[in-house]
XYZ file of C-alpha atoms in Angstrom:
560
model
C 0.000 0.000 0.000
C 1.667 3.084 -1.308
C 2.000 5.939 1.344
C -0.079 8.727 1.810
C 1.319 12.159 0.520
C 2.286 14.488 3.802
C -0.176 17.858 3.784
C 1.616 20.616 2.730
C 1.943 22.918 5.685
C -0.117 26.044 6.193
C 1.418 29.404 5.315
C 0.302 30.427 8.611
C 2.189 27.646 9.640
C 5.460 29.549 9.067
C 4.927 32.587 11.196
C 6.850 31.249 14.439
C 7.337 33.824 17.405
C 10.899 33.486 16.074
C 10.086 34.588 12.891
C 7.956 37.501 13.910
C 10.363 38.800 15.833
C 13.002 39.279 13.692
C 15.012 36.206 14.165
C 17.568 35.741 10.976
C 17.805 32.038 11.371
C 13.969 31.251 11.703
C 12.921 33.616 8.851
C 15.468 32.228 6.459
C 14.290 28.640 7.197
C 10.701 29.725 6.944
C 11.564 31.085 3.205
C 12.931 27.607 2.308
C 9.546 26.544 2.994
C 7.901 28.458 -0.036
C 6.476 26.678 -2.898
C 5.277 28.917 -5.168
C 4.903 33.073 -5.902
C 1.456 32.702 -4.617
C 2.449 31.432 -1.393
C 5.681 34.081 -1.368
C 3.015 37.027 -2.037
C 0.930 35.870 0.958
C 3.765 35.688 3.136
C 4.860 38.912 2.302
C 1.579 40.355 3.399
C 1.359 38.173 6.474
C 4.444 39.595 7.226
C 3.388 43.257 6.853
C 0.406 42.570 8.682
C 2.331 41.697 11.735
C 4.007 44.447 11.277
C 1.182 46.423 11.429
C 0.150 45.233 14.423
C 3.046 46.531 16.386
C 1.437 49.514 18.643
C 4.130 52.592 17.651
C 5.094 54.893 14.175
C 6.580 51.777 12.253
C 3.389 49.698 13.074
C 0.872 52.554 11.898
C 3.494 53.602 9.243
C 2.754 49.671 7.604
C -0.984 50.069 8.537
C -1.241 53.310 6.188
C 0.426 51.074 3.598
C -1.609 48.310 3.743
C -5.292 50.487 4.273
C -4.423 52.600 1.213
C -1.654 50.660 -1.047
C 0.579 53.412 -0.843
C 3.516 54.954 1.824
C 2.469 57.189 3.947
C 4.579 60.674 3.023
C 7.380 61.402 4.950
C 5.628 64.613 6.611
C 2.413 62.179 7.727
C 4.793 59.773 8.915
C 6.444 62.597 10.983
C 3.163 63.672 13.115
C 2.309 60.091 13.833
C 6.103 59.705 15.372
C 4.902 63.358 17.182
C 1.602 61.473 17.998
C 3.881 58.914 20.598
C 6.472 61.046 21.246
C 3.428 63.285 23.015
C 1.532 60.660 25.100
C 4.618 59.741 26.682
C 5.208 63.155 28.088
C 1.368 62.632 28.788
C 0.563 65.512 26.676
C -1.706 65.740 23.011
C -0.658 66.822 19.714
C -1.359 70.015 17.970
C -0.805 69.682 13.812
C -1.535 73.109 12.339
C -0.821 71.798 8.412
C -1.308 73.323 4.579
C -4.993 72.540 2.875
C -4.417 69.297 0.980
C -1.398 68.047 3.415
C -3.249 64.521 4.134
C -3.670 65.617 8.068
C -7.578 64.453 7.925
C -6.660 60.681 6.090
C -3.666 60.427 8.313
C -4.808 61.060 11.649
C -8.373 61.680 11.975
C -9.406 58.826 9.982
C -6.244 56.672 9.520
C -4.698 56.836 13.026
C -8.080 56.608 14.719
C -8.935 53.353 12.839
C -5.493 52.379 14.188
C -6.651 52.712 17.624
C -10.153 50.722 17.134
C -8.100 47.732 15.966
C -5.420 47.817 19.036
C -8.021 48.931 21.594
C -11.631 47.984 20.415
C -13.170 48.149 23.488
C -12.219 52.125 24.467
C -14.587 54.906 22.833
C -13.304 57.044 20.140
C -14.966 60.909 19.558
C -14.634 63.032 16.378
C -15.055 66.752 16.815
C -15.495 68.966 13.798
C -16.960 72.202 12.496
C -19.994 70.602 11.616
C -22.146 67.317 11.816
C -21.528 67.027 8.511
C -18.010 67.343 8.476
C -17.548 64.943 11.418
C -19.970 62.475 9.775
C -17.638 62.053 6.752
C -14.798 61.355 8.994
C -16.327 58.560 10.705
C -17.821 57.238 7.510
C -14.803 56.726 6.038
C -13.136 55.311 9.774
C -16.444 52.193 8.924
C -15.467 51.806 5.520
C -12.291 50.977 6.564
C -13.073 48.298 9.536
C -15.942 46.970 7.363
C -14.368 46.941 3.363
C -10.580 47.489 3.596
C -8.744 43.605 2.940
C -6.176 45.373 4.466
C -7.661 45.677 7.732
C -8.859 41.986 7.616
C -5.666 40.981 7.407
C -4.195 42.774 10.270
C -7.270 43.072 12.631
C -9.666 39.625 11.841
C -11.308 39.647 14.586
C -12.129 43.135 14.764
C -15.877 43.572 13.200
C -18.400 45.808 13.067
C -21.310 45.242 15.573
C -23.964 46.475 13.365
C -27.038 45.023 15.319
C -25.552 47.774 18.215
C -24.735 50.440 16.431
C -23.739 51.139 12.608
C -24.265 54.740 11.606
C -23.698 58.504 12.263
C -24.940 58.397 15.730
C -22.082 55.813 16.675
C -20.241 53.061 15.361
C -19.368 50.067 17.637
C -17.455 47.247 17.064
C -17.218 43.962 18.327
C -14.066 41.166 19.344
C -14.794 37.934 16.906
C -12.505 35.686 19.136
C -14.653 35.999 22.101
C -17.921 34.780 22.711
C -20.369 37.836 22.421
C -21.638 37.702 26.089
C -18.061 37.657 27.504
C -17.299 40.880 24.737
C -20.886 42.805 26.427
C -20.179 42.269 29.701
C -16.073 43.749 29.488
C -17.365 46.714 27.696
C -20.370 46.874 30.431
C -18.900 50.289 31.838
C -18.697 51.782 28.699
C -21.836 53.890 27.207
C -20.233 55.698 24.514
C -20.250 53.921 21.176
C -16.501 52.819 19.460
C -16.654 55.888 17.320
C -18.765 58.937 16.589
C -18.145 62.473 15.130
C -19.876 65.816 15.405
C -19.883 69.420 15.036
C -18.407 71.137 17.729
C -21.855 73.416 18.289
C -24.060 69.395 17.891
C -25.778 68.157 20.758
C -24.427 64.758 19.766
C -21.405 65.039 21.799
C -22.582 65.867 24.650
C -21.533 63.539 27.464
C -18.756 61.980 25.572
C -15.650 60.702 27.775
C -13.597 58.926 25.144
C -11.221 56.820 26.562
C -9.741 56.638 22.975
C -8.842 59.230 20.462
C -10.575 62.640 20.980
C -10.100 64.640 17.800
C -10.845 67.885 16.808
C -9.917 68.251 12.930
C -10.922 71.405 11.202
C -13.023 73.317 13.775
C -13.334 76.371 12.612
C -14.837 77.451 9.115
C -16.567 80.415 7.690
C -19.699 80.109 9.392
C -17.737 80.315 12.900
C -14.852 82.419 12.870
C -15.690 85.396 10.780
C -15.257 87.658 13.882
C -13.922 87.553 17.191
C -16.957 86.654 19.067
C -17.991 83.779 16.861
C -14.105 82.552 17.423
C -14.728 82.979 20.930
C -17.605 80.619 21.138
C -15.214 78.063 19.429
C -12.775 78.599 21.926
C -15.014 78.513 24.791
C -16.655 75.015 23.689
C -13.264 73.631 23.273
C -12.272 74.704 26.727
C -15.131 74.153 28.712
C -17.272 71.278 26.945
C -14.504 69.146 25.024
C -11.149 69.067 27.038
C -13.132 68.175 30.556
C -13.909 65.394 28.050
C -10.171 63.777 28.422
C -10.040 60.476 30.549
C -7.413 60.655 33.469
C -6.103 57.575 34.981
C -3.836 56.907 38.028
C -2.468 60.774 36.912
C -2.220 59.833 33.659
C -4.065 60.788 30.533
C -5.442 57.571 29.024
C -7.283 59.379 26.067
C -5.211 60.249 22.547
C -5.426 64.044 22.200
C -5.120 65.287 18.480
C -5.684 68.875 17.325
C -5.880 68.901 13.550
C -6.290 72.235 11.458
C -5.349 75.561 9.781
C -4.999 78.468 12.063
C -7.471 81.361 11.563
C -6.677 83.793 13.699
C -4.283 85.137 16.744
C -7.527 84.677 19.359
C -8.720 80.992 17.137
C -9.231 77.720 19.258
C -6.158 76.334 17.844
C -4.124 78.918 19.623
C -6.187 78.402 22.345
C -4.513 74.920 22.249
C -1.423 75.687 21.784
C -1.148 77.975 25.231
C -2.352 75.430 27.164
C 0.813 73.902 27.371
C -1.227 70.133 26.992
C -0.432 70.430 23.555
C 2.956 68.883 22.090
C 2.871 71.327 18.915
C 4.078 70.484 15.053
C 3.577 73.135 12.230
C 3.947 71.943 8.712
C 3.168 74.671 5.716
C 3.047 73.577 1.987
C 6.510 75.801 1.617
C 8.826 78.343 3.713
C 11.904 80.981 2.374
C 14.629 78.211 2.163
C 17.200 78.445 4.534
C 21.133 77.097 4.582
C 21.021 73.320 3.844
C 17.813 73.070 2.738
C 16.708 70.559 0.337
C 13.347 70.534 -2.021
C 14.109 74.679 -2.862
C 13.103 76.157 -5.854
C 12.493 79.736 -6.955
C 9.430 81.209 -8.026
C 9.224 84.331 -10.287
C 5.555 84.991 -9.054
C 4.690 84.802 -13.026
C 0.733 83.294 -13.091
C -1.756 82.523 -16.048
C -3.233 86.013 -17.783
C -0.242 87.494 -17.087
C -0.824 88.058 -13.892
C 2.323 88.243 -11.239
C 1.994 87.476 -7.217
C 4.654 89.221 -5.958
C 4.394 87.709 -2.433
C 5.772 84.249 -3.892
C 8.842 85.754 -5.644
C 11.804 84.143 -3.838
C 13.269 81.246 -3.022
C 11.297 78.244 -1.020
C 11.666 75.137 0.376
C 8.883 73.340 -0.100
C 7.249 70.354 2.390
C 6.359 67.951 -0.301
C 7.096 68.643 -4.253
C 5.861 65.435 -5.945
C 2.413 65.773 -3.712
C 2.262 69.917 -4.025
C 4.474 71.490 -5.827
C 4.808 74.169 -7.954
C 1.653 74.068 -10.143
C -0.126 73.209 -7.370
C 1.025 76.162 -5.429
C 0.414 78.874 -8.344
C -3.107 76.991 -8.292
C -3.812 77.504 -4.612
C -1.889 81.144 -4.994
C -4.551 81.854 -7.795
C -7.561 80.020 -6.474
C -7.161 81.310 -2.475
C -6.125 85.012 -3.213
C -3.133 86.386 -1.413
C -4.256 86.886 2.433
C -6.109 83.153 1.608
C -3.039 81.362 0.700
C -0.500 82.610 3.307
C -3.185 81.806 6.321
C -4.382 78.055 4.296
C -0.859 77.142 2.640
C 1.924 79.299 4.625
C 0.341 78.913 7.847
C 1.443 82.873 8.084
C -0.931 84.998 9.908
C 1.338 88.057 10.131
C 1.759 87.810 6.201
C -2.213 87.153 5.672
C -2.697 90.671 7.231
C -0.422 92.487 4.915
C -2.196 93.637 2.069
C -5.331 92.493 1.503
C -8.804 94.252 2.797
C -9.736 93.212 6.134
C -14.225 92.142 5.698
C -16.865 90.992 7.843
C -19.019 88.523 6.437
C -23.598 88.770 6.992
C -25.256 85.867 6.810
C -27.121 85.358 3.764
C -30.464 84.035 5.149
C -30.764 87.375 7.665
C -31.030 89.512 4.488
C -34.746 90.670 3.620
C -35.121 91.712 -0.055
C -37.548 94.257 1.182
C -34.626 96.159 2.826
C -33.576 99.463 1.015
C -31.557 98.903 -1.748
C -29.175 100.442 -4.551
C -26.409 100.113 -6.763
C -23.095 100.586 -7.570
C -21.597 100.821 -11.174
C -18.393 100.429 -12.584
C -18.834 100.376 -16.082
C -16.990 99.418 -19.111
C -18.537 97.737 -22.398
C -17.792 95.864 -25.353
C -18.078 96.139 -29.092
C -19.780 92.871 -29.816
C -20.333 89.551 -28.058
C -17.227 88.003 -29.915
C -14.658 90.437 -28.056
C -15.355 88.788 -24.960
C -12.536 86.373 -26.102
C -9.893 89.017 -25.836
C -7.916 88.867 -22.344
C -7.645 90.973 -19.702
C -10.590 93.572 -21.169
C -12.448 95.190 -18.016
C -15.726 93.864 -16.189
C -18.929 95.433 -15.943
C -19.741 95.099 -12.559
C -22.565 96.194 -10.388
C -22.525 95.728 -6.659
C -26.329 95.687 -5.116
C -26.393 97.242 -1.366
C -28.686 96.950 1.337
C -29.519 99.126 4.524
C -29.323 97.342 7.413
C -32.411 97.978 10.044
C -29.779 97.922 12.625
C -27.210 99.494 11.432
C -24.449 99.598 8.517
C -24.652 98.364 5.396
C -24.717 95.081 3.534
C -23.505 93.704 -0.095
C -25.890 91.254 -0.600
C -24.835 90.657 -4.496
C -24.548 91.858 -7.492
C -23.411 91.314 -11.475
C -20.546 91.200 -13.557
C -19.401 90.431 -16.916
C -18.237 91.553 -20.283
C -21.751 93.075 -21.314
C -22.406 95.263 -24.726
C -24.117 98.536 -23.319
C -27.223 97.317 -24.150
C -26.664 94.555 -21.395
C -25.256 96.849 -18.848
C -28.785 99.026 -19.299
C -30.643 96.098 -18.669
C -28.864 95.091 -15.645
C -29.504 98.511 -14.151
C -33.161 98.274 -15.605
C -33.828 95.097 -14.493
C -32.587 95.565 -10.608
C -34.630 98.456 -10.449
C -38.102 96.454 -11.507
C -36.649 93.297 -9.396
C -36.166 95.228 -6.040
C -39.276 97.096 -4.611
C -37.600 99.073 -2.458
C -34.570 100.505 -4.751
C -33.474 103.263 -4.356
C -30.954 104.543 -7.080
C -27.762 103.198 -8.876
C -24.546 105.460 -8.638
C -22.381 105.207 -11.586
C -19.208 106.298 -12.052
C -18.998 109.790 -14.262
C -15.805 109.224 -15.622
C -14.018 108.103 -18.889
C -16.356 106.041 -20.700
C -18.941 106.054 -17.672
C -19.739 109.622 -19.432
C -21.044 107.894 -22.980
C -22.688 105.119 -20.874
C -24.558 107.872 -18.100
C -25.820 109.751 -21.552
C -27.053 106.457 -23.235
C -29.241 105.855 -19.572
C -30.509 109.717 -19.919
C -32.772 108.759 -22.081
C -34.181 106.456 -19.942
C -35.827 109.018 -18.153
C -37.820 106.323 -15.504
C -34.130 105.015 -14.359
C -33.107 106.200 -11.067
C -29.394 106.893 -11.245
C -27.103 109.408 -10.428
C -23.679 109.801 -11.494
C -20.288 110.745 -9.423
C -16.867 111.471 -10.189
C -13.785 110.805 -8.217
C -10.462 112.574 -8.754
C -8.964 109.480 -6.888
C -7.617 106.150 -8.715
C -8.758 103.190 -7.902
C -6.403 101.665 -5.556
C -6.324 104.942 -3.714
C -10.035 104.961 -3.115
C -10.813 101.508 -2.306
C -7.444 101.602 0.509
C -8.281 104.952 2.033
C -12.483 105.005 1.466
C -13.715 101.404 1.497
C -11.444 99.714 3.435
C -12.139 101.396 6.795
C -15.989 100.975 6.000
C -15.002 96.964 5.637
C -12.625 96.755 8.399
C -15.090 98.482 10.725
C -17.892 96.378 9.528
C -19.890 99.620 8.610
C -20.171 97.972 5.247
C -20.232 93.687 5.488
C -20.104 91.146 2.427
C -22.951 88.537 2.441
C -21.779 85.059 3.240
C -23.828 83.440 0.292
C -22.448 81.362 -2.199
C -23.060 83.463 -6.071
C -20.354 84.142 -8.480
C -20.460 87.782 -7.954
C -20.157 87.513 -4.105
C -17.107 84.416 -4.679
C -15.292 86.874 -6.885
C -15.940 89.899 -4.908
C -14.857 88.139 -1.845
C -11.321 87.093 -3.575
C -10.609 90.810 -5.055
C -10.960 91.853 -1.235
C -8.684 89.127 -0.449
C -6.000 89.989 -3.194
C -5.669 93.125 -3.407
C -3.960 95.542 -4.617
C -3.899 92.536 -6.863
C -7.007 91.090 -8.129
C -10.735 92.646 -9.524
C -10.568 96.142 -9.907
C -13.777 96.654 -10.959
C -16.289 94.211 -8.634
C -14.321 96.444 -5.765
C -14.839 99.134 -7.225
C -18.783 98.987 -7.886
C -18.857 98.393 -4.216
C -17.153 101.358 -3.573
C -19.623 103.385 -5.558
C -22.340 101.443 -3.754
C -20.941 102.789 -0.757
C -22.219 106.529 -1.685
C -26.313 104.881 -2.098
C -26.026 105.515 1.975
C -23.602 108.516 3.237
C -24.294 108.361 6.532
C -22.357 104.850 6.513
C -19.413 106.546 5.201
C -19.077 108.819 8.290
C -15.765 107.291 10.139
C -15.533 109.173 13.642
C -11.967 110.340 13.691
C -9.678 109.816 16.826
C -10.280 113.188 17.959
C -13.873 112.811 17.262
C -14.235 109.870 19.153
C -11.857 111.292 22.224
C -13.826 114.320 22.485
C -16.877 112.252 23.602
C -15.134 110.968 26.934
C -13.232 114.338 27.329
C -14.809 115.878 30.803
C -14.890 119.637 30.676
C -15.255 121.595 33.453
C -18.582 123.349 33.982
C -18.587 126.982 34.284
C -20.080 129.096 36.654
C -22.856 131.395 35.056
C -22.530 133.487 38.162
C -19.223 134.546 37.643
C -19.989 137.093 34.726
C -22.503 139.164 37.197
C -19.212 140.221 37.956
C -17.670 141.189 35.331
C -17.639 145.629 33.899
C-alpha cells in the first residue's frame, strides 16, 4: 500500500514567534519553505500585517500602507512619530498643516482606525466644524473596519457590531474571538459607542468621555470664525465642553489628544490649544523661504496665467512635499485662495495674511430681507460685440447691489458682472430696479467712458441713477475710502455662495492685486447711503469721553 502524501503545511504555519520577531535564522528557514509566488506574495503580506500590528510609528506607518496601497509621506509619517512622542510626556498633539497636506486621512481617519483595531473596546470621539463634516470622517473610519482587505488581514477579529450600532450616531465594534456575552459584559462600563463624530456646536457630543482618540480636525470654518466673538464661542466650547472630556487615569491621561487644522486667527481655538501647554505642537506649511542646507528649494518668479504676477511668492522656497504639491499646485492655490487666503491656508502665516489684503466681515445670507432698502453701484466698461469677450484681460462690468441694514451699517448682498455690450449693462440697471421694490438709485461712475454710458441711460428718463466722479484712482479709493468701512464692519459682504459675491470676496482678499472693478462697484455702492461713510476720527471719538469743566454762570454778574 503506497503511502499517503504528507499535507503541505499552512502558510500560517510559518509565522513562528521566532520569525515575527526578527530572528535571521527562523525567517530564512521559513523562506525555504515556499512553494510557489502565490504562497511568497501571501507571506509577504502576512508579514506586513504583523508588522502592522506593532502599537508605535513603524506599526501605523505599515498600517497606512496596507489600508491605502501606498507609503504614507514622509511629513504624515512625521506627526504620527509626534503622535507617541506626546503621550509619553502625557501631553496631546497640535498639527496646524497646509490645505491638501493629508492631516484628515492620516490622523483623523487613519490613526483613529489604528486605535479601534489595538483597543476595540475604548470609545473614540470626532469633533469637527460641523455634523456634517464629522460624519464624513467617521464614515470613512467604517469603511475601513468593514471593506478594507487590508484591515482583515491585520485586525480579523475586529468587526463591526452592526445590530448595536452602525451609523452617524455611533459606530461600535465587536471582538470575533470571544464569545459575544463575555465581549458585552467587558465593555459593560462603557456607554459611549466605538466611534462617533460631530460638530463642535451638535448636541451629539454631549456627554462623551472617550477613553480613545478625541479629535478635533478642522473646527473652525466660515460660518464660525468670521469675527472675534464667533471665534470665541469656538474657543469657549473647546475649553469648557470638550477638554473636561479627556479620561485621566492613576495621573495619567489615558485618552489620545489630536488637534488637527489651519490656524485662523491670533484669538482661534487652535491657539487656544497651543497655550495650554497640553499640547505637544508640530507646524507643517506647503513651503517656507529656504534656509542654509535646505533641500526641495526652488524659486518662483511669481509669473501666473493672464499674465498676472503674485509678488508675495517671488523668492526662493523650500517646499514640504514637491511630488504631492508642488509648484503648479502652489500657483493653483496662490490663484484660487487670493493672497491673504493662501498665506493663512498654505503658509500657515498669519502676520503675512494681514499684509495687504482688505480686512471684511461677512452677513449671513439668510438674515437679508429683499424688502430692505436697496441700490447700486456701477463700474462700467462695455464691449463692441459679443465676440470680443474672447480678448484677455478687457475690463468687467460690474454692479454691486447694497442693502440698509435695520440695525445698522450696510450690507452687499450681491450683485453682477461680466463683459456686457451697453445694451446689457442698461438692462442690468433696468432690471434691478423692476426686481427690487424698495430701490433706491444706482450710482455710476462719471468718468471716462462712464460719461457715454450715463448719456445712453438719460434717455431712460424712468431710471433712477445718479452719477459721481472721483479725482482718486482706484487703488487709492478703495485703501483709504472702502477699506475702513469693511474693516469696521460699517459695510459687510454677504456670506452666500453666487459668483459675484465668490469673486468679490477674492478681489478683497488679493488686493492691490485682483478685480478692480467688482471692488470698485462696491465702492460706488458705498455713496447709495452717506451716513455709513461717516468714520468718527480719533479726535472725534476722544472728544466724547473728554470731561470739561462746567462753568459758573454766576461769575460774569461780575464782570464791567
Amino acid at each position: 500500500m503506497p503511502k499517503r502524501k504528507s499535507k503541505p503545511e499552512p502558510v500560517s504555519s510559518l509565522f513562528s514567534e521566532r520569525v515575527l520577531a526578527g530572528d535571521k535564522e527562523a525567517i530564512e528557514a521559513a523562506l525555504s519553505k515556499i512553494r510557489s509566488p502565490e504562497e511568497a506574495d501571501e507571506i509577504v503580506a502576512q508579514l506586513m500585517a504583523a508588522a502592522a500590528r506593532f502599537d508605535n510609528p513603524r506599526g501605523f506607518k505599515m498600517f497606512y500602507k496596507l489600508i491605502h496601497g501606498n507609503e504614507v509621506p514622509h511629513e504624515c509619517y512625521s506627526w504620527v512619530e509626534d503622535i507617541y512622542k506626546a503621550k509619553e510626556q502625557d501631553l496631546g498633539l497640535l498639527l496646524w498643516a497646509y490645505r491638501g497636506s493629508w492631516k484628515t486621512t492620516t490622523l483623523s481617519v487613519t490613526f483613529t482606525a489604528f486605535r479601534c483595531g489595538h483597543e476595540a473596546d475604548k470609545s473614540n470621539l470626532v469633533i469637527s466644524s460641523n455634523d456634517d463634516s464629522a460624519d464624513k470622517i467617521t464614515a470613512s473610519i467604517a469603511k475601513i473596519i468593514e471593506y478594507s482587505p487590508g484591515w482583515k488581514l491585520i485586525f480579523p477579529d475586529v468587526v463591526p457590531d452592526k445590530e448595536k450600532a452602525w451609523g452617524a450616531l455611533g459606530y461600535e465594534v465587536k471582538r470575533a474571538d470571544i464569545p459575544y456575552e463575555t465581549w458585552v459584559a467587558f465593555n459593560s462600563a462603557r456607554v459611549d459607542p466605538t466611534f462617533v463624530g460631530a460638530g463642535i456646536q451638535s448636541s451629539r457630543a454631549v456627554g462623551k468621555h472617550p477613553t480613545g482618540v478625541l479629535c478635533f480636525d478642522d473646527i473652525h470654518d466660515e460660518k464660525n470664525s468670521s469675527s472675534a466673538k464667533e471665534r470665541n464661542k469656538v474657543v469657549e466650547l473647546v475649553s469648557d465642553t470638550f477638554m473636561p472630556t479627556a479620561v485621566r487615569k492613576d495621573e495619567r491621561l489615558l485618552t489620545w489628544l489630536l488637534g488637527v487644522g489651519t490656524p485662523w486667527d491670533e484669538d482661534d481655538a487652535y491657539h487656544y490649544m497651543k497655550n495650554t501647554g497640553l499640547f505637544l505642537f508640530h507646524n507643517t506649511p506647503a513651503m517656507r523661504p529656504t534656509a542654509e542646507g535646505d533641500k526641495n528649494t526652488v524659486h518662483l518668479d511669481g509669473a501666473a496665467a493672464g499674465g498676472l504676477v503674485f509678488h508675495d511668492l517671488i523668492g526662493d522656497w523650500t517646499l514640504t512635499n514637491p511630488d504631492h504639491f508642488g509648484v503648479v499646485s502652489i500657483m493653483s492655490a496662490r490663484a484660487a485662495s487670493g493672497k491673504r487666503g493662501f498665506a493663512r491656508m498654505y503658509r500657515l502665516d498669519l502676520k503675512a495674511s494681514k499684509e495687504g489684503g482688505m480686512r471684511y466681515q461677512l452677513y449671513p445670507g439668510d438674515g437679508i430681507s429683499y424688502d430692505w432698502m436697496i441700490g447700486g453701484g456701477v463700474d462700467y466698461a462695455s464691449i463692441r460685440d459679443r465676440l470680443s469677450k474672447q480678448e484677455l484681460n478687457r475690463n468687467f462690468f460690474a454692479m454691486a447691489y447694497i442693502a440698509k441694514v435695520p440695525t445698522g451699517g450696510a450690507v452687499i448682498l450681491d450683485g453682477v458682472f461680466g463683459h456686457y455690450t451697453q445694451v446689457q449693462a442698461d438692462q442690468a440697471i433696468e432690471t434691478a430696479q423692476m426686481v427690487f421694490k424698495n430701490w433706491q438709485r444706482a450710482i455710476v461712475e462719471d468718468i471716462g467712458k462712464g460719461e457715454t454710458f450715463i448719456d445712453t441711460l438719460l434717455l431712460k428718463p424712468h431710471l433712477r441713477i445718479l452719477p459721481m466722479k472721483s479725482m482718486v484712482n482706484k487703488h487709492l479709493r478703495q485703501e483709504r475710502l472702502l477699506s475702513p468701512l469693511l474693516e469696521l464692519g460699517l459695510l459687510r459682504i454677504s456670506d452666500r455662495d453666487t459668483p459675484f459675491l465668490n469673486l468679490l470676496r477674492k478681489a478683497l482678499d488679493d488686493f492691490p492685486d485682483g478685480n478692480d472693478d467688482v471692488r470698485d462697484a462696491v465702492f460706488w455702492a458705498t455713496y447709495i447711503f452717506p451716513e455709513i461713510r461717516i468714520v468718527p476720527s480719533q479726535e472725534e471719538t476722544t472728544l466724547h469721553y473728554k470731561k470739561t469743566k462746567p462753568k459758573n454762570p454766576f461769575l460774569s454778574l461780575g464782570t464791567r
